CSV table of C-alpha atoms and ligand atoms in Angstrom, one decimal:
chain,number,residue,atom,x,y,z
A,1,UNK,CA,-7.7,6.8,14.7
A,2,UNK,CA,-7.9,10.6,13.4
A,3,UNK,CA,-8.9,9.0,9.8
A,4,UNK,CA,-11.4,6.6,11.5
A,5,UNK,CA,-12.8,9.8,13.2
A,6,UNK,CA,-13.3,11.6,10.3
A,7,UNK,CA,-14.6,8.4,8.1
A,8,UNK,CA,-17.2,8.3,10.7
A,9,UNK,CA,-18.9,11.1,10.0
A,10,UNK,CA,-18.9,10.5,6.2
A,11,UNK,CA,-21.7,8.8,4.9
A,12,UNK,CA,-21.7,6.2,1.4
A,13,UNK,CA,-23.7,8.1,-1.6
A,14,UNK,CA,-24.9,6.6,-4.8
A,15,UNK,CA,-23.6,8.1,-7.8
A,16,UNK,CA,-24.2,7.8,-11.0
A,17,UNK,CA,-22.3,7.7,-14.2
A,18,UNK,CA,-23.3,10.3,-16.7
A,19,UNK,CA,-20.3,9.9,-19.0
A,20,UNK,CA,-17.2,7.9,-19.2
A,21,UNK,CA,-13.9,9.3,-21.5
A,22,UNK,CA,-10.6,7.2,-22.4
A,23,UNK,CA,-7.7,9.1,-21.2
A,24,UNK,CA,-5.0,6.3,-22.6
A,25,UNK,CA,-5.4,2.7,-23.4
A,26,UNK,CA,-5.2,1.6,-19.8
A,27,UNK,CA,-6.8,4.8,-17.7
A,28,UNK,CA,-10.3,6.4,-18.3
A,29,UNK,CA,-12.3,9.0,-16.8
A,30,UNK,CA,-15.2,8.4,-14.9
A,31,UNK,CA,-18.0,11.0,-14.4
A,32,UNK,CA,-20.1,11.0,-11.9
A,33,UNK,CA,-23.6,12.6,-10.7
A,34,UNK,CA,-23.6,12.8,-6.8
A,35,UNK,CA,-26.6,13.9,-5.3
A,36,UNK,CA,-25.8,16.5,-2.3
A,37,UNK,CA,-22.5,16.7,-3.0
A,38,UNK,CA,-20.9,18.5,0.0
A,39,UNK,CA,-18.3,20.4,-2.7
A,40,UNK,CA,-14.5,19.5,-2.5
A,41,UNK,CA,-11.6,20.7,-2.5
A,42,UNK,CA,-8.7,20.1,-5.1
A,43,UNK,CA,-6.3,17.3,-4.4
A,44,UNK,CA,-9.0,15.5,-2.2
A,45,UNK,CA,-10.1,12.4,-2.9
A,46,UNK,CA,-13.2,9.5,-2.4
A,47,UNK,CA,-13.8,6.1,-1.5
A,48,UNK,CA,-15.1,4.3,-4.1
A,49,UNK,CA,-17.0,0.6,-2.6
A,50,UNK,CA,-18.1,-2.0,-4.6
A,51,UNK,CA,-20.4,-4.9,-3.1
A,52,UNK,CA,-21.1,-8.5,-5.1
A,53,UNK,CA,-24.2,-10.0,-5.1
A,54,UNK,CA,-23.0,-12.6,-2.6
A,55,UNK,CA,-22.5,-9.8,-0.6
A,56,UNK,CA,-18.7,-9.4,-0.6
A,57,UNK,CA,-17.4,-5.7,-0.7
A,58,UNK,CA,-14.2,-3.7,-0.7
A,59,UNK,CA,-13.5,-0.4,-1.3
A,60,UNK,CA,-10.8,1.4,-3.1
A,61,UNK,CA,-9.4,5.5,-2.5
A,62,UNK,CA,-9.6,7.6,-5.9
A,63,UNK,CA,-8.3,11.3,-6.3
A,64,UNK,CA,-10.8,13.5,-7.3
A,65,UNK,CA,-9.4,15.0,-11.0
A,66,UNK,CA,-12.1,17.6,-11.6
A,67,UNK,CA,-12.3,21.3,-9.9
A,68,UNK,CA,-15.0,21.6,-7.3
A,69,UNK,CA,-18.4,22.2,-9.8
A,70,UNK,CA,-22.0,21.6,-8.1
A,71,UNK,CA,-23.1,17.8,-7.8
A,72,UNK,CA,-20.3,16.5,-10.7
A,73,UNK,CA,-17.1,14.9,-9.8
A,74,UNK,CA,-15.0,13.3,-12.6
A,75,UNK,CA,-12.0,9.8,-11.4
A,76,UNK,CA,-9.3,8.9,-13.5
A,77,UNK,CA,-9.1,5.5,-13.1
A,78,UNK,CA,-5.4,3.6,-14.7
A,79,UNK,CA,-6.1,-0.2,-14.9
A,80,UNK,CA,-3.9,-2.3,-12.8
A,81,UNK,CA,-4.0,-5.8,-14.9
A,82,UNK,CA,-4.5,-8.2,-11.6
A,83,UNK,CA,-6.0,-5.7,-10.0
A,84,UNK,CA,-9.4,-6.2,-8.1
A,85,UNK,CA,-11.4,-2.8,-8.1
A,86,UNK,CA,-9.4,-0.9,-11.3
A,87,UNK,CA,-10.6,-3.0,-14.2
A,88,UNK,CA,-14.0,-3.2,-13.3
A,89,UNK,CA,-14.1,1.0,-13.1
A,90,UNK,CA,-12.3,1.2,-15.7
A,91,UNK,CA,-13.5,-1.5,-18.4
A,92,UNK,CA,-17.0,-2.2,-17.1
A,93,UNK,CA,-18.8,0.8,-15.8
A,94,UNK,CA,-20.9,2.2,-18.2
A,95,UNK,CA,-23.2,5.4,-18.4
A,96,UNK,CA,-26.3,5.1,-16.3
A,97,UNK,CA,-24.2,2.2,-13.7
A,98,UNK,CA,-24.7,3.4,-9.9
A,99,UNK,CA,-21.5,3.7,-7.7
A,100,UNK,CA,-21.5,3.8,-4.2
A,101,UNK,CA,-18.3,6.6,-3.0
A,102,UNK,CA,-17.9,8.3,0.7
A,103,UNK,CA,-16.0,12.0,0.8
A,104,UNK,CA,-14.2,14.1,0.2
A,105,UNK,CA,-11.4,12.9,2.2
A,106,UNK,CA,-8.2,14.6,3.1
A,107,UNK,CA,-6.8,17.7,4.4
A,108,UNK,CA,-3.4,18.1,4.0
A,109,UNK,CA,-3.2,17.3,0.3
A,110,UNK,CA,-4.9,20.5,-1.1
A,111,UNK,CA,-4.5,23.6,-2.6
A,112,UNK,CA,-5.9,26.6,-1.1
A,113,UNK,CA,-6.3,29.1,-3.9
A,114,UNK,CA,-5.9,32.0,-1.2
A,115,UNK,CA,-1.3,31.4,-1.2
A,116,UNK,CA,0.0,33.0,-3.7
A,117,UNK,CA,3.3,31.2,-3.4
A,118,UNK,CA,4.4,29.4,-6.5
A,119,UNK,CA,3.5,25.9,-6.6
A,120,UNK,CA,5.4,23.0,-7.7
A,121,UNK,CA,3.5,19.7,-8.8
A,122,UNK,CA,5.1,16.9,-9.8
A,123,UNK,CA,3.3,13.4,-10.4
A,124,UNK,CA,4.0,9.9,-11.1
A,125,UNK,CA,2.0,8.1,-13.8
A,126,UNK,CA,-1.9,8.6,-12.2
A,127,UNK,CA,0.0,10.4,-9.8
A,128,UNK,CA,-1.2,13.4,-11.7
A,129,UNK,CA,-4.9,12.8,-11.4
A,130,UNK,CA,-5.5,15.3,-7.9
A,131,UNK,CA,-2.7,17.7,-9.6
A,132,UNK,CA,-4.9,18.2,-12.4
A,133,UNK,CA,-7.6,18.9,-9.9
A,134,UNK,CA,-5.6,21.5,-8.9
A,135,UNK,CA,-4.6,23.0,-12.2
A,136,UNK,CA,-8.2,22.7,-13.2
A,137,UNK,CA,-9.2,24.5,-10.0
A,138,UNK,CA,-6.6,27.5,-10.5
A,139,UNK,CA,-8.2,28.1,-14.3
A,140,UNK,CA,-11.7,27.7,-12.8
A,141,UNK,CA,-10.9,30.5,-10.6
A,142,UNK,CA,-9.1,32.5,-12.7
A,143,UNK,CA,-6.4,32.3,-10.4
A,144,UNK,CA,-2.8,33.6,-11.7
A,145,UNK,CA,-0.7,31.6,-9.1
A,146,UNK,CA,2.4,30.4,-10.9
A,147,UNK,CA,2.1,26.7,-11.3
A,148,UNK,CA,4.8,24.3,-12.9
A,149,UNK,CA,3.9,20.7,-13.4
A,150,UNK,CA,6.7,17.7,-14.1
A,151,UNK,CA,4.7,14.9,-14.8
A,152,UNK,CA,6.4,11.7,-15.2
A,153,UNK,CA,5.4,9.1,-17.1
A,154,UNK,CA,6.3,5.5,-18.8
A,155,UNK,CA,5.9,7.3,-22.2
A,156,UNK,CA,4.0,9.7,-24.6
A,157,UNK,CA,1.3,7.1,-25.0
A,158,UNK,CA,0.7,7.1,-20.9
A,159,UNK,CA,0.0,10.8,-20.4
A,160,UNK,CA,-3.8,11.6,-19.3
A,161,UNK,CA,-5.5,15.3,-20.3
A,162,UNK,CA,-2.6,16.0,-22.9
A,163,UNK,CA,-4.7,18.5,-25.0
A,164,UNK,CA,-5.9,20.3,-21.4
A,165,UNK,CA,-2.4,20.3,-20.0
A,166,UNK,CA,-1.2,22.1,-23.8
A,167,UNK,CA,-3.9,24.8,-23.7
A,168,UNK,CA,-3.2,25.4,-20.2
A,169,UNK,CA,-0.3,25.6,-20.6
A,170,UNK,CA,-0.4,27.8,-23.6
A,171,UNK,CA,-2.7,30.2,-22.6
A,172,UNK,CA,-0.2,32.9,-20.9
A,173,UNK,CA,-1.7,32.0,-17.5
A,174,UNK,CA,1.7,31.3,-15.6
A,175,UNK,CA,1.4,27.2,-16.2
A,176,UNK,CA,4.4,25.3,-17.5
A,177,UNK,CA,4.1,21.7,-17.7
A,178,UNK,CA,7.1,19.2,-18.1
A,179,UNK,CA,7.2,15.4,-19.5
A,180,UNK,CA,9.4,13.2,-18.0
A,181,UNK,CA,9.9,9.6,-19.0
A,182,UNK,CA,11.0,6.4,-17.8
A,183,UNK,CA,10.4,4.2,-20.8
A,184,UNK,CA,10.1,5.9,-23.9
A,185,UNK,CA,10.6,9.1,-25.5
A,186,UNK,CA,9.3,10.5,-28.8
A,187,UNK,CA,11.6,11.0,-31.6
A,188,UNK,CA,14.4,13.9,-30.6
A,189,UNK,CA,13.2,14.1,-27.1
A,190,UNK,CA,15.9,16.2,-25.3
A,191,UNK,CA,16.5,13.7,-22.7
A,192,UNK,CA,17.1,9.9,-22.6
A,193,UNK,CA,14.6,8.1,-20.7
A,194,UNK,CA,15.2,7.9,-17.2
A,195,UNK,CA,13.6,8.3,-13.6
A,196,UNK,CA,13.0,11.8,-12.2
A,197,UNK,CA,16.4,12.8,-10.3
A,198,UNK,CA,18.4,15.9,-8.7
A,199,UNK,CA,19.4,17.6,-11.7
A,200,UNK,CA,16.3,17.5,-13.9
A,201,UNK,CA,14.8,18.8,-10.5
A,202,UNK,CA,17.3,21.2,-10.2
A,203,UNK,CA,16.5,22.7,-13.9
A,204,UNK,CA,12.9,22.6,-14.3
A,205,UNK,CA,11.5,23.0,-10.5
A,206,UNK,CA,11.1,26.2,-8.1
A,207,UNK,CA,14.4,27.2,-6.6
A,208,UNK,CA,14.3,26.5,-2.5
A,209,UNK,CA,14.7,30.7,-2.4
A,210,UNK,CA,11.6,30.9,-4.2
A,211,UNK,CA,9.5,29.0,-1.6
A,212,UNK,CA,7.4,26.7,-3.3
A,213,UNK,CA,4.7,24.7,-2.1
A,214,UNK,CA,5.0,21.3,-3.3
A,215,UNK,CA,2.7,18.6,-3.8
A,216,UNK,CA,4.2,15.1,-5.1
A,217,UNK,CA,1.9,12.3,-5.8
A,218,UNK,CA,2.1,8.7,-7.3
A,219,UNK,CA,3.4,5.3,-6.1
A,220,UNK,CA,5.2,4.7,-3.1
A,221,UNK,CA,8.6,4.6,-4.4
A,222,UNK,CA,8.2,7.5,-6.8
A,223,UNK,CA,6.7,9.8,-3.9
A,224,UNK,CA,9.5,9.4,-1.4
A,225,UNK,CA,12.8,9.3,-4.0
A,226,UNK,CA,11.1,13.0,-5.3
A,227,UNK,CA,10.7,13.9,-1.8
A,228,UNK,CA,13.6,13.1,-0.2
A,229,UNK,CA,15.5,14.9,-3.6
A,230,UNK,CA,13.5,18.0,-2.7
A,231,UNK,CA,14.9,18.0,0.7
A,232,UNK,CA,18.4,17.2,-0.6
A,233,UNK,CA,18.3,20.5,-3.0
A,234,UNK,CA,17.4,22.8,0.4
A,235,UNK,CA,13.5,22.6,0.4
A,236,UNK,CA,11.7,23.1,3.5
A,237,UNK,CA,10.4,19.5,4.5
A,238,UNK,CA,6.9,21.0,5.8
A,239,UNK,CA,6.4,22.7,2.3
A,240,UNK,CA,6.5,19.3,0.7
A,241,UNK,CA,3.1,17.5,0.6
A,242,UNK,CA,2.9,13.6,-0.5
A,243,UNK,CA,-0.3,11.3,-1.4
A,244,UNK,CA,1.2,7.9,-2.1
A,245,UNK,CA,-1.1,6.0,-4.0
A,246,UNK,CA,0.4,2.4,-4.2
A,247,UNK,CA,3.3,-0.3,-3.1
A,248,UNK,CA,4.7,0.1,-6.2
A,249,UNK,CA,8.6,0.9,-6.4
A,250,UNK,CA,7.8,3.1,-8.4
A,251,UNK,CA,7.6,1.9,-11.9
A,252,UNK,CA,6.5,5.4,-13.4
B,301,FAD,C1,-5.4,8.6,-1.7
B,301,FAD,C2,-5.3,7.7,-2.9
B,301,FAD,C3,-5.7,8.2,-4.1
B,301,FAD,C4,-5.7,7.4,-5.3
B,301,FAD,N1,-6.1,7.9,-6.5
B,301,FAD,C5,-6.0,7.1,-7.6
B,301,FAD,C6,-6.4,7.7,-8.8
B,301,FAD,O1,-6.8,8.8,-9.0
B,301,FAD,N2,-6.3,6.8,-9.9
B,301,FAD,C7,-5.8,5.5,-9.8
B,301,FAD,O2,-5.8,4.9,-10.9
B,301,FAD,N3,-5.5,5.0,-8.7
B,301,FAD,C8,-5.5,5.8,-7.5
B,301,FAD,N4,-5.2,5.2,-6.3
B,301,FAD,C9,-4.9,3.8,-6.2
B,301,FAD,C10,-6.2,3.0,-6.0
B,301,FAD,O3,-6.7,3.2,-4.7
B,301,FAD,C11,-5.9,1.4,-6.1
B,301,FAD,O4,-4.9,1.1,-5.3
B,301,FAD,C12,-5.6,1.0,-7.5
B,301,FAD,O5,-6.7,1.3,-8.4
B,301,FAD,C13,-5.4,-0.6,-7.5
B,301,FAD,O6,-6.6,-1.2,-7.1
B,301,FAD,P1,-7.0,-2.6,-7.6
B,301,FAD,O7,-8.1,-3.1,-6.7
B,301,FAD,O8,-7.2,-2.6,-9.1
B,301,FAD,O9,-5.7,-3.5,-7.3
B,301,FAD,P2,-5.4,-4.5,-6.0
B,301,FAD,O10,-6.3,-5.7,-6.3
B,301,FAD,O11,-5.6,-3.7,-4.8
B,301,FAD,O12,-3.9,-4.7,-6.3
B,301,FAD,C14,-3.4,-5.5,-7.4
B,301,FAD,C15,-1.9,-5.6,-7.3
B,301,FAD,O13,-1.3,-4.3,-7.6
B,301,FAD,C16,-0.6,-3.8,-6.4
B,301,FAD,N5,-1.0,-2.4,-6.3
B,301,FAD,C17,-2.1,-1.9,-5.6
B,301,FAD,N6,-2.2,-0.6,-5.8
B,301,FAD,C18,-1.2,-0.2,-6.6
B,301,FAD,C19,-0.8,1.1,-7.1
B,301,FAD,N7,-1.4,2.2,-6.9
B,301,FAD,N8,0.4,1.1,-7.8
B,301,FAD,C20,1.0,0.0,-8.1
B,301,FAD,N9,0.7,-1.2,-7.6
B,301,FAD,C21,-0.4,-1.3,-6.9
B,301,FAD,C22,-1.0,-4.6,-5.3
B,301,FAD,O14,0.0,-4.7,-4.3
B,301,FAD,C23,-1.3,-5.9,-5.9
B,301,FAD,O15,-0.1,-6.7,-6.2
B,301,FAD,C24,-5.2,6.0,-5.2
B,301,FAD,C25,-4.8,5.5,-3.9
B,301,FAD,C26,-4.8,6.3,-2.8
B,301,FAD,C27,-4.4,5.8,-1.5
């Protein structure tokens, strides 16, 4: 009801596509001109509608992966093969294409760059896409905030905005960034491939002492096995945030 509320007042824009950028064989970023753009904040996300010419429509939620910038928002979008909505953004929009989107949406998922408590992301395959938002947002503001990221992923091949997340991380601004993965590893990887569990956690996250925000983000199963090991290791449950973005078990 609360999110029917607030839908309410949200009215469909045209956007349109000024540029389009593979992040990995299956994913690519969408850029988009929106005209009055209300701004956003990092780690919301849009509505995204598409309508046939018969007249059919349906409408899919995508994270917003860009810092808040004027009347430009920039999607990830990671192709799910049967999918309805996610190979037509994906594989078919083209520069110059209108697309109709509704936001920003969400309130609880964000990062206000005011805290200065450490923050602790962690994402599951496009899980990462509003964390990145967030990353971006910090540099944008030239905020020192000290920010680790464990991204997990199926393998190297599967990582969006590796160059960005290496300077970022290599700049000396306080960013580490972590690669988990499930699948695959590169040659002499330090750790077999495997899911995201208490003791990788326990070495490469925020101690509970430290008092981290969290944000965790990426398919159902992923989201709540992270969060329910962050509570394990002592977190405080209202310091954890989630955005689940699929039924998936969790296959990243
Ligand atoms: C708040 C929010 C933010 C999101 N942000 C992003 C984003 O930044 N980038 C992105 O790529 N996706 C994101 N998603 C997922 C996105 O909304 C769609 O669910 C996804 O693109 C699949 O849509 P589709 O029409 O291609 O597949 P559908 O036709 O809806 O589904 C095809 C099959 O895949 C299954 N499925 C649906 N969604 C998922 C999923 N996420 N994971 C695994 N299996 C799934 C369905 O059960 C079905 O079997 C987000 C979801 C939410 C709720």
């Amino acid at each position: 009801m609360a999110r029917a509320t607030v839908l309410g007042r949200l009215t469909w824009r045209v956007a349109t596509v000024a540029a389009v950028r593979d992040e990995t064989s299956s994913a690519r970023t969408i850029v988009l001109d929106v005209p009055d753009w209300p701004g956003h904040l990092a780690g919301q996300h849009v509505d995204v509608r598409l309508t046939a010419p018969d007249g059919y429509s349906t409408q899919r939620s995508y994270s917003i992966a860009s810092a808040p910038e004027g009347n430009r928002l920039e999607l990830t979008v990671d192709v799910l093969p049967d999918g309805e909505v996610s190979p037509y953004l994906a594989r078919v929009l083209s520069v110059g294409d209108p697309l109709e989107i509704r936001g920003p949406i969400g309130g609880w998922f964000v990062w206000d760059p005011e805290k200065p408590e450490p923050v602790q992301l962690i994402g599951g395959g496009s899980g990462v896409v509003p964390l990145m938002a967030m990353i971006r947002a910090r540099e944008a503001g030239g905020a020192q905030t000290p920010f680790r990221l464990l991204y997990s992923a199926r393998g190297p091949e599967t990582i969006f905005y590796r160059d960005e997340l290496r300077r970022s991380s290599e700049n000396g601004s306080g960013l580490s960034v972590t690669y988990a993965y499930t699948r695959e590893v590169p040659q002499d990887w330090e750790r077999p491939p495997g899911r995201v569990d208490a003791s990788l956690l326990a070495q490469i996250t925020w101690a509970p002492e430290q008092e981290p925000i969290s944000f965790v983000c990426g398919p159902t199963g992923f989201v709540e096995t992270v969060a329910d090991l962050l509570v394990s290791a002592g977190h405080d449950p209202a310091r954890i945030r989630t955005e689940r973005f699929g039924p998936s078990g969790g296959g990243s």
